[in-house]
Structures are given as structure tokens and as C-alpha cells.
Amino acid sequence: MDKLAQKLSDRGIVGYLKILLRGAGQVMFQCNAWTGLFFIAGIFWGAYQSGTPAVAWGAMLGLMVSTATGYILNLPSDEGQQGLWGFNGILVGCAFPTFLGNTLWMWLSLTLCSALTVWVREGLNKVMKHWKINSFTFPFVASTWLFLLAARAMYGLDPTHLTTPTLPDHLSTGGYLYVEQATVYWLRGVSQVFLIDSWVTGMLFIIGLLLASRWAALWAAIGSALAIVVASALSTSGYDIAHGLYGFSAVLTAIALATVFYRPGWRSALWAMLGIVITVISQAAMNVMLDPLGLATLTAPFCITTWAFLLPMFKFDSSTPDHSHWSPSLKQHLR
Amino acid sequence: MDKLAQKLSDRGIVGYLKILLRGAGQVMFQCNAWTGLFFIAGIFWGAYQSGTPAVAWGAMLGLMVSTATGYILNLPSDEGQQGLWGFNGILVGCAFPTFLGNTLWMWLSLTLCSALTVWVREGLNKVMKHWKINSFTFPFVASTWLFLLAARAMYGLDPTHLTTPTLPDHLSTGGYLYVEQATVYWLRGVSQVFLIDSWVTGMLFIIGLLLASRWAALWAAIGSALAIVVASALSTSGYDIAHGLYGFSAVLTAIALATVFYRPGWRSALWAMLGIVITVISQAAMNVMLDPLGLATLTAPFCITTWAFLLPMFKFDSSTPDHSHWSPSLKQHLR
Amino acid sequence: MDKLAQKLSDRGIVGYLKILLRGAGQVMFQCNAWTGLFFIAGIFWGAYQSGTPAVAWGAMLGLMVSTATGYILNLPSDEGQQGLWGFNGILVGCAFPTFLGNTLWMWLSLTLCSALTVWVREGLNKVMKHWKINSFTFPFVASTWLFLLAARAMYGLDPTHLTTPTLPDHLSTGGYLYVEQATVYWLRGVSQVFLIDSWVTGMLFIIGLLLASRWAALWAAIGSALAIVVASALSTSGYDIAHGLYGFSAVLTAIALATVFYRPGWRSALWAMLGIVITVISQAAMNVMLDPLGLATLTAPFCITTWAFLLPMFKFDSSTPDHSHWSPSLKQHLR
């Protein structure tokens, strides 16, 4: 039994709790229960702060249901111990109360959708393994899109917080931003990874990252900052920038390219910065593309961009790239 | 020569006729000429009943053209003998007169599109074999979408029966259904697999299934019934439920998951029921998604959901899953 | 060192120049510097003729940036020597000034997008190699779509020349065409491969093709002509036919199917003609599909149709099909 496996082998309530916490941490690629604890603290702070506690409790429900689904389906347990069953579910749990009205059917749908992400992930990863990439948070994106779209055709679900479908229009003016507020925008970009709009939450997330990896924390910060710079330079919607809506996908792209799938170094740093720029373009493009459906992009801009930057399998050092998994130990186990 | 191959080896007119009839049967995964005969009877009844005989004759033309295309392209003959060239074509033949005006160009397009499904299927199956799944009726869906979309940009085709493109709206009220009509809705759900809106046709289809497989007939019935329950519980459009428009994809998902790709049993039964629920959600979601194009989902909700439930390759018994084909003999042949 | 490799092995300025010219030629699958020279001449003629010189200079910039990107990323040099890094970039360079206003940000975006096509191509080809097909010009299509969509959400980019998003409508009347102008329409169909609307350019392109391959020139001509016949028979928009907008994808499909991936012969000729017909249908379908986004199809109809016709891997002669690359020498090198 190797070191990581041993570290993950807690038993009993503590063991299960850690698995849940790691599930929260894995949203930003961190197999670390403490990181997850700070993430959950951030979610609760932000959700209660903005008067939508359902978001926090939805996150808890989604995390638990998806993790339990992994056990029920009897999936390989080392994936579960690393929290890889739960990270899509916790995002589903944040998204449903954010976009749908707080009804019984919303909670039932949230439960079903969280579970669904687990086997959608299993299926997508089987397909993507041929191309040596991973499905990331796309099971969350695809499953949530399904339910959010369906909500418009089902009176039992209340799509009240979704934006109204419109045909895309030009942006008639550049956005205006208060420069002195830049730190707030920047931290909100980090907090929006979990659909939370709060600079305090963003700080808690960065602290959580610090506990697992200084590189990840650094690049989350760079990702959000550079996204603001690019989005402002190209004069996208000031509202979106101010509320971190150009930052969250960039944060994930940054962590993935600069610290997870490539080792930190000047080549991977340049690659990640290029990835952040393209993520901002993708975010704008997908916002427009989904206008006629009144649908949010969720983390799709991160997924699409990071796939585009991983698929060529460029070698930045002596190691041969295989991006189908981000856990070193799992790579060995699954080989 | 194994048993199935022998059974399929009729020669002459009778042989060709059986191949055509099996093509009809394969829409619901049944390699059985009698099943196909009842399906075709159902199509003719429904088409004449609703005053659109062109639907029935279109079905015949599509079936014959696509089967002939298989011969012309010299594809592996055991596929053809099982009716696997014809099942996409017969659906094209039902769809074109349903959605397009009865003009000469419609019939020429129907002919071309039926043929197209055969090599689109060949190509898609080659791709999907890597993932151990099959293209199902998606060649019909993709090819028909292409022509229905094109019809709006071609004065020679008459897209008169397509719905008007609109931006998605919320459902402002739950649908009202007459409970005493439930049996009619339920059987219409089965008949809509071939785009027919008739409870008599639904009954003929179930009888046809019974001749090939009691399990398939049972699960077709369960699929349509459960779809009504779920769609009603979530208060989707009453009109759509009453006309079987939430049932047809669910029927196919049910047969596929509970009887074709997994052997009947309690695990596969649960899996299929979950699949039916998600198919209803997918149906609602795709209805909304295609609103701006005024396009029908066809059987896409079935394809997408069933793929999502097969791709993880879960083992429900001792057999190792390979869902790239549903004919036991073909699996051996192609190995 | 084989013959082709030797032919490509020029050094110094002349070598680099030839590589750039081949990049232009590869848009129509020709690894020939003279062909590329005539293509570029055609682009300049058409761009200056229509008062949009930025299109020509954009093409030059895109070609150079994408070719340089291949060197910087240290990709396999035999691909580069054949001009395979540059052909997506030159198309990006034609598209940006065509659809976006002439601002500084347009030029910076053009530069970034041209570079992006190089690694998107690398990634897509790695995926598609499993299916024995090639990404063709789809890296150009996908990357350009991304930026054109984003332009609507970014005040810094000016989407002024994009069409206004609308819901699809029926064509209320057949288009009227002047028969005596047929030659002009026909040559414009060829020139639109590079988004140029000029019969002189079309003639220069055909001469360029003649220098590399008589078969390619012949089939470019057939592709554009047959597209006009099919589009007119089905009464699509007269304006689109007159300006070659139904021709350009058909030209590429024709060259690909009749001369590049299959050797010229009666089977491949029939297959290519069928491909041209389906390309016209795809063009109409994608025009409608992209209406709500106000986006141009670019060469997507060609890509989709040609994939559909190559994926089944039909054998038309004794050679076993592998359509993942179109250069005979590269096929050997890469094996």
C-alpha cells in the first residue's frame, strides 16, 4: 500500500466525513479534507450572507447523494476515497437552488441529478480515456443543463431565477468598473467556482487551497486576476466582471494547466496564461451561444478550453503526458 | 452455421420480404418478421385513420430504399438479414410526410435521406464501437434533422407542419388530463415510436412485440405508463402527454435497458426505471432546446439517455458488458 | 529520404516562403507552393476589388502566425514542411476582417485565433485518428466561431458585419437567377472557399489547382456547378447561390472525396457527387441552425458531410482506407 492510499484509509465516521470533505476539495482538484472544509465554510458564509441558505444545504445534499451513489453502484473504491464521486454532486447542489425556485420538486430533482452525475462521469471518463483526458466537471454541467432546460417545460419546477431567453445582441457600451473595488471582483471570481458571489468566500477558498498546495492557491489568484484584466481590456459586461462571472472558469483552467496536469514551471505557466485568455473568450462566446435558451454556461468554458489545451499532449518536461487522471496514485492503480 | 443464422437464411422473395419486415421490427430491437408485420399494420391503420396515408407509404419507401442501399453498398450481409439496414429508413419514411408538405421534392428527399441513414449508421457504429455502444436510431435523427432544418431555407421543400420557431417560455400552468383516458394516452405513447398518434396502433405494436418477446412487450408497456406518471407529476404539457409525446422515447429506453442490453432481472429493472425517468427529463429538456429552431426531438432523448446508462458498462450479472450490438449471433460474428 | 521529402527540403528564405505558400494550397488539399501563390493572388485581387484589403493582409498575418506557432510548439516538422500548420490560419485571417470591424483588437484576436487553430488541430487530429479521419478545416471553424460569438459580448470587438440573430423563417419564394450569369456564380462558388466573392479569384483558384492536379481542378469545377444545380432545383435563396455561398463547401467535399481520399474512378466519382448533394443540404440546414446566433457556417458543412462519407471506410479499390491523412508520404512517416 503506497503512501497516499494509506493517508486516505481512515475508517468509520471520520473516514466517511473526510471522503465528503475531499469531494468538496476536488472541485478545484485538491484531494484534501481540510481544503474541503474551508470550501464548505465559504459556501455557507456566502449562501447565508446573500439570503439563500438553500444553496448551502443543497450543496451538502448533492455532495452526500453523489458520494453515496458511488458506493451503491459499487464503483472502484480508491476513486471514492479521493472524493471523486462527490465533486460534481456538490456543484449540482449549489446550482439548483441558485437557478430554480425552492419547491419540493426542486429538492427531488437535485437529488436525482446529483446521483446522475456519478454514472455520467463514469461513462464520459471511459470515452475520454481513449483520448487521455478527463471529464472534469462536465458531468455536472451536462446533467444540470438537462434539468434546467426541462424546468421550462415543467410546471412542477420553477425556472424563475434563470435569465429570460433572448436573441443575442451587441454590447452597446463598454462596462464601467470601480478600480478601488478590484480586490472584491478578484475574490468573487474565485468564489463563483461554487456559484457564490462573495469576496469573503473567495478568501476562504484561497486559504483552503493554501492548505493543500501553494501553487494551486497562487494560480487560482492569477487566474481570477488575469481574467479581469482580459475581460476589461476587451470591454465585456461590467456587471459580469464585478460579480466574478468571468473569473470562475479561468480559476479552474489556471489550476488545471499550471499545477495539476503539468508541473509548475515557466512553460506550463505560459501555457496556463494562454489558457486563461482563451477561457475568457470561451466564457463570452458561450454566454452569447446560450442566450436564446436563457441558460448559464456553468463551468463549460473551463472544460472546453482545458480539453483544447490538454488534447495535443504537449511534453513540457521529461514525463510523457497522460491527462486522463489527476491523482498520481490513481494513475498507478488504474494502469 | 449457428441456429439464428439458419433461421434468417430464407431465400427468394420470401427471404427479401422477411428482411424488410425485420427492418420494421428492429426499430424496437426485435429481429422478427411477424413483429414487423404488426408494426407495419399499425402504421397503416394510424396513417389512414388520421387522414395522412402518405406517412404509411413513406414508411414503406424508406424501408425499401434503406434496405436496398445496404445491398448496393455491399455491407456485411448478416446485418442486412437481421433487418438492421432498414430500421432507420422506415422512421425517416414516417417523419418526412409528418413534418413536410406532400410535394415531389419531399419524396425525393425522403428517398435520399433514407439511403443516407445507412452509411451514417455504418460510420457512427465504427466510432461508437470504441466505446462499446451502438448508434441506435440516431442516424435517423441526425439525417432527418438535416433535411427538416434545410426545408426552411428551400422553397422546394414545404416545412408547413413543423412548429414555428420561438424563444423558450415557462409553462404557465400545469396540464389537465382526463384520468379515464389514461389507457388511450398510454397506448399512444407506444404508437408514437413510429410518429403515429393512435391507441389502436399502440395495441398492434404491443401485440407485435409479444410475438417476439414477452419481456419487450411488458417493458414497452411499463415505459409508456411510467413516462405518463413522471410527466404528470412534474406537470408538463397536458397536450404532449395525451398524445404520447412523452412516451415514445421512454418505451425505447425501457426495452433497451431492461431486456436488450441487460437480461431481465431486478437490477436491470431498477436501472431501466431510472432510465425512463431521465428520458422524460431529457424529452422536456430537448423540447425546450429545439424551440428556437422549431424542430422535433425525434428519438434523440432515447438515444442520449440510453447511451448515458450504457456507457459506464456496469455489470449486473456474470457477463462482461459490450453494448455495441444487440444481436447475440452478430456479437459472435463480429468478434 | 523519399522523393516527396526531398522535394520539400528547400532551405533558407526560399524554403520558408514555400512552406507558407503550401499552407495556402493545403486549404484545398494541395501541397504545392505554386498553387498557393495563385490562391494568394486570388485573395489579393478579390480583397482589393471589393474594397476590403484588410482581408488579404489578414490572410497573410494568419498564415504566418499559424505557421510560426507550429515551429514554436515544436510540432513534427514534416507536417510543417507540407504547409499543414498554415491552412487553418489563413482562413482565420480571411474571416476576421470579413465579419469584424477593423480595430486593433480585431488584429490581436486574429493573431491569437490563428495560433489557437494549430493546437486545436493537433488535439482534434489525435482524437480523430482513432476513427481514421482528419479534422480538415474544422479547427478554423471552431476557433473562429468562438471569437465571433464572443465579439457580441465584447465592446472591444465590433461584430458589425455579422448578420443579425433571428428566429428561422420559411423561404417565402424561390430565388430568381440570371442564367447568363451562371459562369459568374459558378466561379464565385470556388472563390468563396477563402471567403472571397469574385469570379476572377475563382478563375485564379482553378488555375492554381491545375498546376498541382488536374483532377482537383476538374472536381472543384464540378463541385461548384453541381451545387448550383441542386440549390436551384430546391429553390434556395437566389442571393446565396449568386454569391457562391452554396458552392464553397461543395468544392471542398468534391476535391476531398473524388481526388484526395479516394483515387479518381467511377465509384469515387459517384460517391463525390452524392457528397456534393448532401453538402448543399447541410449548407441550408446549418444556415438555419445558426440563424438565432447570427453566425456563418464557415466550412462546417464540408467537414460534417465529408466525415459522414469517409467514416464508413468503404473500399472502392484494393487499398484499405485510412482517411486520417491526405499526404502519401506522411502516411508512411507517421505509421
Short mmCIF file of C-alpha atoms in Angstrom, two decimals, chain C:
data_model
loop_
_atom_site.label_atom_id
_atom_site.label_comp_id
_atom_site.label_asym_id
_atom_site.label_seq_id
_atom_site.Cartn_x
_atom_site.Cartn_y
_atom_site.Cartn_z
CA MET C 1 14.82 10.16 -47.84
CA ASP C 2 11.93 9.64 -50.22
CA LYS C 3 11.06 11.73 -53.23
CA LEU C 4 8.44 13.95 -51.67
CA ALA C 5 10.54 14.68 -48.62
CA GLN C 6 13.40 15.70 -50.91
CA LYS C 7 11.13 17.93 -52.95
CA LEU C 8 10.06 19.69 -49.76
CA SER C 9 13.53 20.16 -48.36
CA ASP C 10 14.38 23.67 -49.57
CA ARG C 11 16.37 25.71 -47.06
CA GLY C 12 16.58 29.35 -46.09
CA ILE C 13 14.18 32.09 -47.07
CA VAL C 14 13.00 30.22 -50.16
CA GLY C 15 12.23 27.20 -48.01
CA TYR C 16 10.19 29.19 -45.52
CA LEU C 17 8.39 31.02 -48.29
CA LYS C 18 7.46 27.76 -49.94
CA ILE C 19 6.15 26.43 -46.65
CA LEU C 20 3.91 29.47 -46.34
CA LEU C 21 2.68 29.12 -49.92
CA ARG C 22 1.95 25.44 -49.39
CA GLY C 23 -0.09 26.47 -46.36
CA ALA C 24 -2.35 28.42 -48.69
CA GLY C 25 -2.51 25.49 -51.10
CA GLN C 26 -3.47 23.00 -48.39
CA VAL C 27 -6.82 24.71 -47.89
CA MET C 28 -7.75 22.72 -50.99
CA PHE C 29 -5.51 19.78 -50.10
CA GLN C 30 -2.65 20.75 -52.44
CA CYS C 31 0.91 20.51 -51.17
CA ASN C 32 2.17 22.86 -53.87
CA ALA C 33 3.75 26.28 -53.50
CA TRP C 34 2.69 27.46 -56.97
CA THR C 35 -0.91 26.57 -56.20
CA GLY C 36 -0.59 28.59 -53.03
CA LEU C 37 0.81 31.53 -54.95
CA PHE C 38 -2.21 31.62 -57.24
CA PHE C 39 -4.53 31.27 -54.25
CA ILE C 40 -2.90 34.25 -52.56
CA ALA C 41 -3.03 36.23 -55.80
CA GLY C 42 -6.73 35.45 -55.96
CA ILE C 43 -7.24 36.57 -52.39
CA PHE C 44 -5.48 39.88 -53.01
CA TRP C 45 -7.39 40.51 -56.22
CA GLY C 46 -10.74 39.81 -54.59
CA ALA C 47 -10.00 41.70 -51.40
CA TYR C 48 -8.81 44.85 -53.17
CA GLN C 49 -11.55 44.59 -55.78
CA SER C 50 -14.24 44.64 -53.10
CA GLY C 51 -12.57 47.43 -51.15
CA THR C 52 -11.61 45.26 -48.19
CA PRO C 53 -7.82 44.94 -48.41
CA ALA C 54 -7.78 44.01 -44.72
CA VAL C 55 -9.00 40.56 -45.77
CA ALA C 56 -5.85 39.96 -47.81
CA TRP C 57 -3.47 41.26 -45.17
CA GLY C 58 -5.36 39.35 -42.51
CA ALA C 59 -4.85 36.21 -44.57
CA MET C 60 -1.10 36.88 -44.73
CA LEU C 61 -0.91 37.50 -40.99
CA GLY C 62 -2.95 34.41 -40.13
CA LEU C 63 -0.84 32.25 -42.41
CA MET C 64 2.42 33.48 -40.91
CA VAL C 65 1.30 33.36 -37.28
CA SER C 66 -0.08 29.84 -37.51
CA THR C 67 2.97 28.55 -39.34
CA ALA C 68 5.26 30.17 -36.78
CA THR C 69 3.18 28.63 -34.00
CA GLY C 70 3.94 25.18 -35.36
CA TYR C 71 7.66 25.92 -35.06
CA ILE C 72 7.32 27.40 -31.58
CA LEU C 73 5.34 24.39 -30.35
CA ASN C 74 7.97 22.17 -31.89
CA LEU C 75 5.46 20.04 -33.82
CA PRO C 76 6.64 17.29 -36.23
CA SER C 77 8.46 19.18 -38.98
CA ASP C 78 7.25 17.10 -41.92
CA GLU C 79 3.73 18.36 -41.24
CA GLY C 80 5.04 21.90 -41.26
CA GLN C 81 7.00 21.47 -44.46
CA GLN C 82 3.84 20.40 -46.22
CA GLY C 83 2.03 23.56 -45.14
CA LEU C 84 -0.28 21.78 -42.73
CA TRP C 85 0.20 24.32 -39.94
CA GLY C 86 -0.86 27.27 -42.04
CA PHE C 87 -4.09 26.38 -43.82
CA ASN C 88 -6.40 26.96 -40.86
CA GLY C 89 -4.63 30.19 -40.01
CA ILE C 90 -5.01 31.71 -43.47
CA LEU C 91 -8.76 31.06 -43.30
CA VAL C 92 -8.95 32.72 -39.88
CA GLY C 93 -7.15 35.63 -41.46
CA CYS C 94 -9.76 35.88 -44.22
CA ALA C 95 -12.69 35.50 -41.83
CA PHE C 96 -11.87 38.05 -39.13
CA PRO C 97 -11.78 41.20 -41.30
CA THR C 98 -14.80 39.87 -43.19
CA PHE C 99 -17.01 39.60 -40.11
CA LEU C 100 -15.49 42.03 -37.59
CA GLY C 101 -14.79 45.76 -37.73
CA ASN C 102 -11.24 46.86 -38.49
CA THR C 103 -9.98 47.64 -34.97
CA LEU C 104 -6.77 46.96 -33.09
CA TRP C 105 -8.47 44.26 -31.02
CA MET C 106 -9.59 42.55 -34.21
CA TRP C 107 -5.97 42.21 -35.30
CA LEU C 108 -4.86 40.96 -31.89
CA SER C 109 -7.72 38.45 -31.84
CA LEU C 110 -6.88 37.35 -35.36
CA THR C 111 -3.31 36.68 -34.24
CA LEU C 112 -4.37 34.72 -31.19
CA CYS C 113 -7.03 32.74 -33.05
CA SER C 114 -4.66 31.79 -35.87
CA ALA C 115 -2.23 30.41 -33.33
CA LEU C 116 -5.05 28.62 -31.50
CA THR C 117 -6.01 26.66 -34.62
CA VAL C 118 -2.62 24.97 -34.58
CA TRP C 119 -3.03 23.19 -31.26
CA VAL C 120 -6.75 22.69 -31.68
CA ARG C 121 -5.85 20.85 -34.90
CA GLU C 122 -3.21 18.82 -33.10
CA GLY C 123 -5.73 17.81 -30.43
CA LEU C 124 -8.60 17.06 -32.79
CA ASN C 125 -6.38 15.01 -35.07
CA LYS C 126 -5.23 12.95 -32.09
CA VAL C 127 -8.89 12.20 -31.29
CA MET C 128 -9.96 11.59 -34.87
CA LYS C 129 -7.04 9.33 -35.62
CA HIS C 130 -8.92 6.66 -33.63
CA TRP C 131 -11.64 6.93 -36.26
CA LYS C 132 -9.19 7.20 -39.17
CA ILE C 133 -10.35 10.64 -40.22
CA ASN C 134 -8.81 14.12 -40.15
CA SER C 135 -10.01 17.39 -38.67
CA PHE C 136 -9.81 19.20 -42.04
CA THR C 137 -10.63 22.91 -41.68
CA PHE C 138 -12.68 22.36 -38.52
CA PRO C 139 -10.02 23.91 -36.21
CA PHE C 140 -10.55 27.12 -38.22
CA VAL C 141 -14.33 26.77 -37.93
CA ALA C 142 -14.41 26.07 -34.19
CA SER C 143 -11.83 28.70 -33.23
CA THR C 144 -13.41 31.38 -35.41
CA TRP C 145 -16.91 30.62 -34.11
CA LEU C 146 -15.56 31.12 -30.59
CA PHE C 147 -14.25 34.60 -31.34
CA LEU C 148 -17.22 35.66 -33.49
CA LEU C 149 -19.66 34.65 -30.76
CA ALA C 150 -17.53 36.36 -28.13
CA ALA C 151 -17.48 39.54 -30.22
CA ARG C 152 -21.16 40.12 -29.42
CA ALA C 153 -20.35 40.20 -25.71
CA MET C 154 -17.23 42.36 -26.02
CA TYR C 155 -17.38 46.03 -26.82
CA GLY C 156 -13.73 45.84 -27.80
CA LEU C 157 -14.61 43.69 -30.80
CA ASP C 158 -17.01 45.03 -33.42
CA PRO C 159 -19.39 42.35 -34.78
CA THR C 160 -20.85 44.81 -37.23
CA HIS C 161 -20.59 42.62 -40.33
CA LEU C 162 -22.22 39.59 -38.73
CA THR C 163 -25.85 39.02 -39.65
CA THR C 164 -28.47 39.93 -37.07
CA PRO C 165 -29.69 36.98 -34.98
CA THR C 166 -33.24 35.98 -35.92
CA LEU C 167 -35.55 33.06 -35.43
CA PRO C 168 -35.61 30.89 -38.57
CA ASP C 169 -38.40 31.63 -41.02
CA HIS C 170 -39.64 29.84 -44.13
CA LEU C 171 -38.36 30.92 -47.50
CA SER C 172 -41.46 32.62 -48.89
CA THR C 173 -40.45 32.45 -52.53
CA GLY C 174 -37.96 30.73 -54.79
CA GLY C 175 -34.91 32.74 -55.78
CA TYR C 176 -34.55 34.22 -59.24
CA LEU C 177 -31.24 33.78 -61.04
CA TYR C 178 -29.97 35.23 -64.32
CA VAL C 179 -29.00 32.22 -66.39
CA GLU C 180 -26.48 34.23 -68.44
CA GLN C 181 -24.65 34.93 -65.17
CA ALA C 182 -24.21 31.23 -64.40
CA THR C 183 -20.47 31.27 -65.08
CA VAL C 184 -20.00 34.10 -62.62
CA TYR C 185 -21.95 32.28 -59.88
CA TRP C 186 -20.00 29.15 -60.60
CA LEU C 187 -16.58 30.79 -60.25
CA ARG C 188 -17.70 32.68 -57.16
CA GLY C 189 -18.52 29.31 -55.57
CA VAL C 190 -14.85 28.44 -55.91
CA SER C 191 -13.61 31.82 -54.68
CA GLN C 192 -15.78 31.62 -51.55
CA VAL C 193 -13.57 28.82 -50.22
CA PHE C 194 -11.43 31.73 -48.99
CA LEU C 195 -14.49 33.91 -48.27
CA ILE C 196 -13.84 35.93 -51.45
CA ASP C 197 -16.75 36.95 -53.70
CA SER C 198 -15.14 37.35 -57.14
CA TRP C 199 -15.28 35.30 -60.33
CA VAL C 200 -11.74 36.39 -61.27
CA THR C 201 -10.50 34.98 -57.98
CA GLY C 202 -12.39 31.77 -58.73
CA MET C 203 -10.53 31.51 -62.02
CA LEU C 204 -7.17 32.11 -60.34
CA PHE C 205 -8.00 29.39 -57.82
CA ILE C 206 -8.83 26.91 -60.59
CA ILE C 207 -5.59 27.75 -62.40
CA GLY C 208 -3.75 27.23 -59.12
CA LEU C 209 -5.36 23.83 -58.72
CA LEU C 210 -4.48 22.90 -62.31
CA LEU C 211 -0.80 23.42 -61.52
CA ALA C 212 -0.99 20.78 -58.80
CA SER C 213 -3.63 18.35 -60.01
CA ARG C 214 -5.94 18.31 -63.00
CA TRP C 215 -8.33 16.08 -61.13
CA ALA C 216 -8.60 18.56 -58.26
CA ALA C 217 -9.27 21.42 -60.69
CA LEU C 218 -11.90 19.37 -62.50
CA TRP C 219 -13.70 18.40 -59.31
CA ALA C 220 -13.57 21.89 -57.86
CA ALA C 221 -15.37 22.96 -61.02
CA ILE C 222 -17.87 20.09 -60.81
CA GLY C 223 -18.47 20.74 -57.11
CA SER C 224 -19.39 24.36 -57.61
CA ALA C 225 -21.50 23.63 -60.69
CA LEU C 226 -23.46 20.75 -59.19
CA ALA C 227 -24.06 22.77 -56.03
CA ILE C 228 -25.71 25.49 -58.11
CA VAL C 229 -27.87 22.92 -59.88
CA VAL C 230 -29.03 21.28 -56.64
CA ALA C 231 -29.53 24.56 -54.79
CA SER C 232 -31.51 25.98 -57.72
CA ALA C 233 -33.62 22.86 -58.13
CA LEU C 234 -34.62 23.06 -54.47
CA SER C 235 -35.12 26.84 -54.78
CA THR C 236 -32.85 28.12 -52.04
CA SER C 237 -32.02 31.79 -51.66
CA GLY C 238 -31.10 33.25 -55.05
CA TYR C 239 -28.77 35.73 -53.39
CA ASP C 240 -26.78 32.97 -51.71
CA ILE C 241 -26.43 30.99 -54.92
CA ALA C 242 -25.41 34.05 -56.90
CA HIS C 243 -22.66 34.89 -54.44
CA GLY C 244 -21.26 31.38 -54.30
CA LEU C 245 -22.43 30.66 -50.77
CA TYR C 246 -23.72 27.21 -51.69
CA GLY C 247 -20.59 26.39 -53.62
CA PHE C 248 -17.55 26.66 -51.38
CA SER C 249 -18.22 23.71 -49.09
CA ALA C 250 -19.27 21.61 -52.08
CA VAL C 251 -15.98 22.41 -53.80
CA LEU C 252 -14.05 21.10 -50.83
CA THR C 253 -16.22 17.98 -50.46
CA ALA C 254 -15.75 17.27 -54.17
CA ILE C 255 -11.96 17.56 -54.09
CA ALA C 256 -11.75 15.51 -50.90
CA LEU C 257 -13.96 12.60 -51.93
CA ALA C 258 -13.15 12.38 -55.64
CA THR C 259 -9.43 13.04 -55.67
CA VAL C 260 -7.81 13.05 -52.23
CA PHE C 261 -9.19 10.26 -50.08
CA TYR C 262 -10.26 8.06 -52.95
CA ARG C 263 -8.45 7.73 -56.26
CA PRO C 264 -10.35 9.14 -59.24
CA GLY C 265 -12.64 6.48 -60.71
CA TRP C 266 -16.32 5.91 -61.41
CA ARG C 267 -17.11 4.73 -57.88
CA SER C 268 -15.42 7.67 -56.20
CA ALA C 269 -16.99 9.99 -58.78
CA LEU C 270 -20.50 8.79 -57.86
CA TRP C 271 -19.66 8.98 -54.17
CA ALA C 272 -18.37 12.54 -54.55
CA MET C 273 -21.47 13.62 -56.45
CA LEU C 274 -23.67 12.22 -53.71
CA GLY C 275 -21.44 14.05 -51.25
CA ILE C 276 -21.93 17.33 -53.10
CA VAL C 277 -25.72 16.95 -52.93
CA ILE C 278 -25.64 16.28 -49.19
CA THR C 279 -23.24 19.20 -48.69
CA VAL C 280 -25.82 21.53 -50.24
CA ILE C 281 -28.49 20.17 -47.87
CA SER C 282 -26.05 20.57 -44.94
CA GLN C 283 -25.31 24.12 -46.01
CA ALA C 284 -29.02 25.01 -45.95
CA ALA C 285 -29.53 23.17 -42.65
CA MET C 286 -26.62 24.88 -40.93
CA ASN C 287 -27.64 28.29 -42.25
CA VAL C 288 -30.99 27.79 -40.50
CA MET C 289 -29.45 26.28 -37.39
CA LEU C 290 -27.14 29.26 -36.90
CA ASP C 291 -29.84 31.88 -37.60
CA PRO C 292 -30.58 32.53 -33.90
CA LEU C 293 -26.90 33.23 -33.31
CA GLY C 294 -26.30 35.27 -36.46
CA LEU C 295 -23.27 33.14 -37.18
CA ALA C 296 -21.87 31.99 -40.54
CA THR C 297 -21.39 28.26 -41.18
CA LEU C 298 -17.86 28.77 -42.47
CA THR C 299 -16.70 25.44 -43.91
CA ALA C 300 -18.56 23.30 -41.37
CA PRO C 301 -20.96 21.81 -43.96
CA PHE C 302 -17.96 20.46 -45.85
CA CYS C 303 -16.39 18.98 -42.71
CA ILE C 304 -19.56 17.30 -41.47
CA THR C 305 -20.55 15.89 -44.84
CA THR C 306 -17.10 14.64 -45.75
CA TRP C 307 -16.72 12.96 -42.35
CA ALA C 308 -20.08 11.24 -42.90
CA PHE C 309 -18.86 9.95 -46.26
CA LEU C 310 -15.41 8.85 -45.02
CA LEU C 311 -16.26 7.34 -41.63
CA PRO C 312 -17.81 4.14 -43.05
CA MET C 313 -14.36 3.43 -44.59
CA PHE C 314 -15.82 1.99 -47.79
CA LYS C 315 -13.31 0.27 -50.06
CA PHE C 316 -13.59 1.44 -53.66
CA ASP C 317 -10.47 -0.36 -54.83
CA SER C 318 -7.83 -2.72 -53.49
CA SER C 319 -6.38 -0.22 -50.98
CA THR C 320 -7.51 -0.32 -47.35
CA PRO C 321 -8.91 3.07 -46.41
CA ASP C 322 -7.26 5.22 -43.76
CA HIS C 323 -8.51 8.77 -44.10
CA SER C 324 -6.59 10.22 -41.16
CA HIS C 325 -4.16 11.96 -43.50
CA TRP C 326 -4.06 13.05 -47.11
CA SER C 327 -0.35 13.09 -47.78
CA PRO C 328 1.00 9.77 -49.08
CA SER C 329 4.45 10.38 -47.64
CA LEU C 330 3.12 11.45 -44.26
CA LYS C 331 1.07 8.30 -44.04
CA GLN C 332 4.33 6.37 -44.21
CA HIS C 333 6.21 8.70 -41.88
CA LEU C 334 3.55 8.68 -39.24
CA ARG C 335 2.92 4.97 -39.29
#
